Amino acid sequence: MGKVAVYNLRPFDEAEWFETYARELGIGLVTCPDAPDLDNACLAEGCECVDIITSPIDRELMAAFAFRGVKYLVTRTIGYDHIDMKAAREFGIRVGNAPYGPHGVADYAVMLILMSIRRMKRIMQRTQLQDYTLDGIQGRELKDLTVGVVGTGRIGRTVIRNLSGFGCEILANDLFESEEVKELAEYVSLEEMWKRADVITLHAPLSGDNFHLIDEKSLSAMKDGVVIVNTARGGLIDSGALIAALESGKVGAAGLDVVENEFGLYYYDHKNHILKNRELALLRSFPNVTVSHHMAFYTDEEVKTVIRDSLTGCRLVMDGKENPWEVL
């Protein structure tokens, strides 16, 4: 029976499914509730595969896993920018991901759009204080707005289908255009999207080419009062530039499920800690910014899917078979 070292194991939602699928696949588990580091890398001794979430895997940690015989590293996420792929190649460790269905993130993105244009954060704050006045919380209707969708992969396409029911104009941008999208949206350049969109929602993977896609220059080209929504990757937005644009009123509202420098922060209880992310503290302080902790994906369906597929990929690697989830 092959073994898999599972890190960041959550007992309240993941443990049961890991046990179920490991039993079905004939896999032995070595589990750890903490993120992998040089101290607990020893738990992977004798394990052919390691299963993680969004914890950074740098060269040192990759070397530690390789030293202990790990051949395959899988992340229970779609994105894998937290993994040093160059180091993985160097040490001969294959890498896989576990894409989940697009509906959870797509639903969440539309929710953040609606919360932003209806000033829901401020409404909820007032209600908690029993302040039932109306001044300052007048919203806008989605049918009157133009929404720009950056990235038309599975999630972006689902967002566009969802938005089509609201009657808004939809703009789209992607390196690869989809015929399905063309039936509901107009493909435009980013420059044109910045000029025309009242709302911009991000659904692109993070790469060296689009790091800080939204920065001081792109923000200056956008409409006054533009709404920015990000459920993709924090590095797509320059937090400092966004804060300046919020302070000046250039950005009217933002809905952020991801932020820069979130690794090691989200999914942990930090209520007694001083956080080393000043930009996050500032963003949370704005009455027109809704921030959640990288959880747009988090549904009952997602939990089952990523555990099942991450372990199935491990089983295929152990058996020497083709693994459809392998990205390196």
mmCIF file of N, CA and C in Angstrom, residues 102-116 142 147 149 155-156 158-160 162-163 199-203 227-232 255-257 296-297:
data_model
loop_
_atom_site.group_PDB
_atom_site.id
_atom_site.type_symbol
_atom_site.label_atom_id
_atom_site.label_comp_id
_atom_site.label_asym_id
_atom_site.label_seq_id
_atom_site.Cartn_x
_atom_site.Cartn_y
_atom_site.Cartn_z
ATOM 1 N N PRO A 102 -16.477 25.038 -11.289
ATOM 2 C CA PRO A 102 -16.402 26.500 -11.357
ATOM 3 C C PRO A 102 -17.525 27.235 -10.630
ATOM 4 N N HIS A 103 -18.570 26.523 -10.238
ATOM 5 C CA HIS A 103 -19.780 27.214 -9.781
ATOM 6 C C HIS A 103 -19.606 27.935 -8.446
ATOM 7 N N GLY A 104 -18.863 27.333 -7.517
ATOM 8 C CA GLY A 104 -18.697 27.964 -6.209
ATOM 9 C C GLY A 104 -18.037 29.323 -6.307
ATOM 10 N N VAL A 105 -16.910 29.411 -7.013
ATOM 11 C CA VAL A 105 -16.200 30.689 -7.160
ATOM 12 C C VAL A 105 -17.030 31.662 -7.987
ATOM 13 N N ALA A 106 -17.657 31.156 -9.048
ATOM 14 C CA ALA A 106 -18.465 32.033 -9.905
ATOM 15 C C ALA A 106 -19.632 32.639 -9.127
ATOM 16 N N ASP A 107 -20.311 31.827 -8.336
ATOM 17 C CA ASP A 107 -21.405 32.346 -7.502
ATOM 18 C C ASP A 107 -20.893 33.425 -6.550
ATOM 19 N N TYR A 108 -19.746 33.147 -5.945
ATOM 20 C CA TYR A 108 -19.169 34.053 -4.950
ATOM 21 C C TYR A 108 -18.788 35.391 -5.591
ATOM 22 N N ALA A 109 -18.236 35.317 -6.806
ATOM 23 C CA ALA A 109 -17.847 36.543 -7.501
ATOM 24 C C ALA A 109 -19.065 37.422 -7.773
ATOM 25 N N VAL A 110 -20.151 36.812 -8.229
ATOM 26 C CA VAL A 110 -21.366 37.584 -8.479
ATOM 27 C C VAL A 110 -21.914 38.150 -7.170
ATOM 28 N N MET A 111 -21.814 37.371 -6.095
ATOM 29 C CA MET A 111 -22.243 37.868 -4.785
ATOM 30 C C MET A 111 -21.443 39.113 -4.389
ATOM 31 N N LEU A 112 -20.122 39.080 -4.590
ATOM 32 C CA LEU A 112 -19.286 40.230 -4.237
ATOM 33 C C LEU A 112 -19.609 41.441 -5.107
ATOM 34 N N ILE A 113 -19.921 41.195 -6.383
ATOM 35 C CA ILE A 113 -20.326 42.292 -7.253
ATOM 36 C C ILE A 113 -21.592 42.944 -6.707
ATOM 37 N N LEU A 114 -22.580 42.127 -6.371
ATOM 38 C CA LEU A 114 -23.847 42.656 -5.863
ATOM 39 C C LEU A 114 -23.659 43.351 -4.517
ATOM 40 N N MET A 115 -22.858 42.762 -3.647
ATOM 41 C CA MET A 115 -22.603 43.400 -2.356
ATOM 42 C C MET A 115 -21.929 44.757 -2.541
ATOM 43 N N SER A 116 -21.039 44.852 -3.522
ATOM 44 C CA SER A 116 -20.303 46.098 -3.745
ATOM 45 C C SER A 116 -21.196 47.186 -4.311
ATOM 46 N N LEU A 142 -27.627 46.263 -11.414
ATOM 47 C CA LEU A 142 -26.671 45.621 -12.303
ATOM 48 C C LEU A 142 -27.056 45.774 -13.769
ATOM 49 N N VAL A 147 -20.067 45.180 -17.130
ATOM 50 C CA VAL A 147 -19.169 44.354 -16.320
ATOM 51 C C VAL A 147 -18.081 43.769 -17.206
ATOM 52 N N VAL A 149 -15.047 41.039 -17.539
ATOM 53 C CA VAL A 149 -14.589 39.772 -16.978
ATOM 54 C C VAL A 149 -13.212 39.459 -17.556
ATOM 55 N N ILE A 155 -14.177 29.186 -14.823
ATOM 56 C CA ILE A 155 -14.840 30.061 -13.855
ATOM 57 C C ILE A 155 -15.341 31.333 -14.532
ATOM 58 N N GLY A 156 -14.499 31.959 -15.340
ATOM 59 C CA GLY A 156 -14.917 33.179 -16.024
ATOM 60 C C GLY A 156 -16.135 32.965 -16.898
ATOM 61 N N THR A 158 -18.450 30.726 -16.468
ATOM 62 C CA THR A 158 -19.611 30.532 -15.593
ATOM 63 C C THR A 158 -20.094 31.866 -15.032
ATOM 64 N N VAL A 159 -19.173 32.747 -14.687
ATOM 65 C CA VAL A 159 -19.545 34.089 -14.229
ATOM 66 C C VAL A 159 -20.337 34.815 -15.317
ATOM 67 N N ILE A 160 -19.862 34.700 -16.540
ATOM 68 C CA ILE A 160 -20.549 35.379 -17.653
ATOM 69 C C ILE A 160 -21.954 34.821 -17.837
ATOM 70 N N ASN A 162 -23.787 33.489 -15.514
ATOM 71 C CA ASN A 162 -24.566 33.987 -14.379
ATOM 72 C C ASN A 162 -24.982 35.453 -14.578
ATOM 73 N N LEU A 163 -24.034 36.257 -15.045
ATOM 74 C CA LEU A 163 -24.303 37.688 -15.222
ATOM 75 C C LEU A 163 -25.309 37.942 -16.335
ATOM 76 N N VAL A 199 -17.736 47.697 -13.627
ATOM 77 C CA VAL A 199 -17.319 46.653 -12.691
ATOM 78 C C VAL A 199 -16.292 45.778 -13.412
ATOM 79 N N ILE A 200 -15.210 45.425 -12.734
ATOM 80 C CA ILE A 200 -14.206 44.532 -13.311
ATOM 81 C C ILE A 200 -13.986 43.379 -12.344
ATOM 82 N N THR A 201 -14.166 42.153 -12.831
ATOM 83 C CA THR A 201 -13.979 40.970 -11.994
ATOM 84 C C THR A 201 -12.884 40.092 -12.591
ATOM 85 N N LEU A 202 -11.961 39.646 -11.744
ATOM 86 C CA LEU A 202 -10.757 38.945 -12.198
ATOM 87 C C LEU A 202 -10.890 37.429 -12.036
ATOM 88 N N HIS A 203 -10.588 36.710 -13.121
ATOM 89 C CA HIS A 203 -10.660 35.247 -13.110
ATOM 90 C C HIS A 203 -9.517 34.635 -13.916
ATOM 91 N N VAL A 227 -15.787 49.489 -9.802
ATOM 92 C CA VAL A 227 -15.822 48.452 -8.771
ATOM 93 C C VAL A 227 -14.865 47.332 -9.192
ATOM 94 N N ILE A 228 -13.990 46.921 -8.288
ATOM 95 C CA ILE A 228 -13.011 45.872 -8.562
ATOM 96 C C ILE A 228 -13.338 44.652 -7.709
ATOM 97 N N VAL A 229 -13.435 43.486 -8.336
ATOM 98 C CA VAL A 229 -13.686 42.228 -7.623
ATOM 99 C C VAL A 229 -12.583 41.239 -7.984
ATOM 100 N N ASN A 230 -12.027 40.579 -6.970
ATOM 101 C CA ASN A 230 -10.950 39.612 -7.216
ATOM 102 C C ASN A 230 -11.194 38.344 -6.410
ATOM 103 N N THR A 231 -11.496 37.260 -7.113
ATOM 104 C CA THR A 231 -11.601 35.942 -6.481
ATOM 105 C C THR A 231 -10.582 34.991 -7.085
ATOM 106 N N ALA A 232 -9.548 35.550 -7.722
ATOM 107 C CA ALA A 232 -8.548 34.723 -8.418
ATOM 108 C C ALA A 232 -7.265 34.617 -7.604
ATOM 109 N N GLY A 255 -14.452 44.128 -3.857
ATOM 110 C CA GLY A 255 -14.774 42.870 -3.199
ATOM 111 C C GLY A 255 -13.587 41.942 -3.393
ATOM 112 N N LEU A 256 -12.884 41.634 -2.306
ATOM 113 C CA LEU A 256 -11.614 40.919 -2.403
ATOM 114 C C LEU A 256 -11.640 39.626 -1.598
ATOM 115 N N ASP A 257 -11.603 38.506 -2.291
ATOM 116 C CA ASP A 257 -11.456 37.226 -1.601
ATOM 117 C C ASP A 257 -9.993 36.847 -1.474
ATOM 118 N N ALA A 296 -13.747 31.662 -1.623
ATOM 119 C CA ALA A 296 -14.789 31.624 -2.645
ATOM 120 C C ALA A 296 -15.039 30.202 -3.132
ATOM 121 N N PHE A 297 -13.998 29.392 -3.112
ATOM 122 C CA PHE A 297 -14.102 28.001 -3.565
ATOM 123 C C PHE A 297 -14.852 27.117 -2.577
#
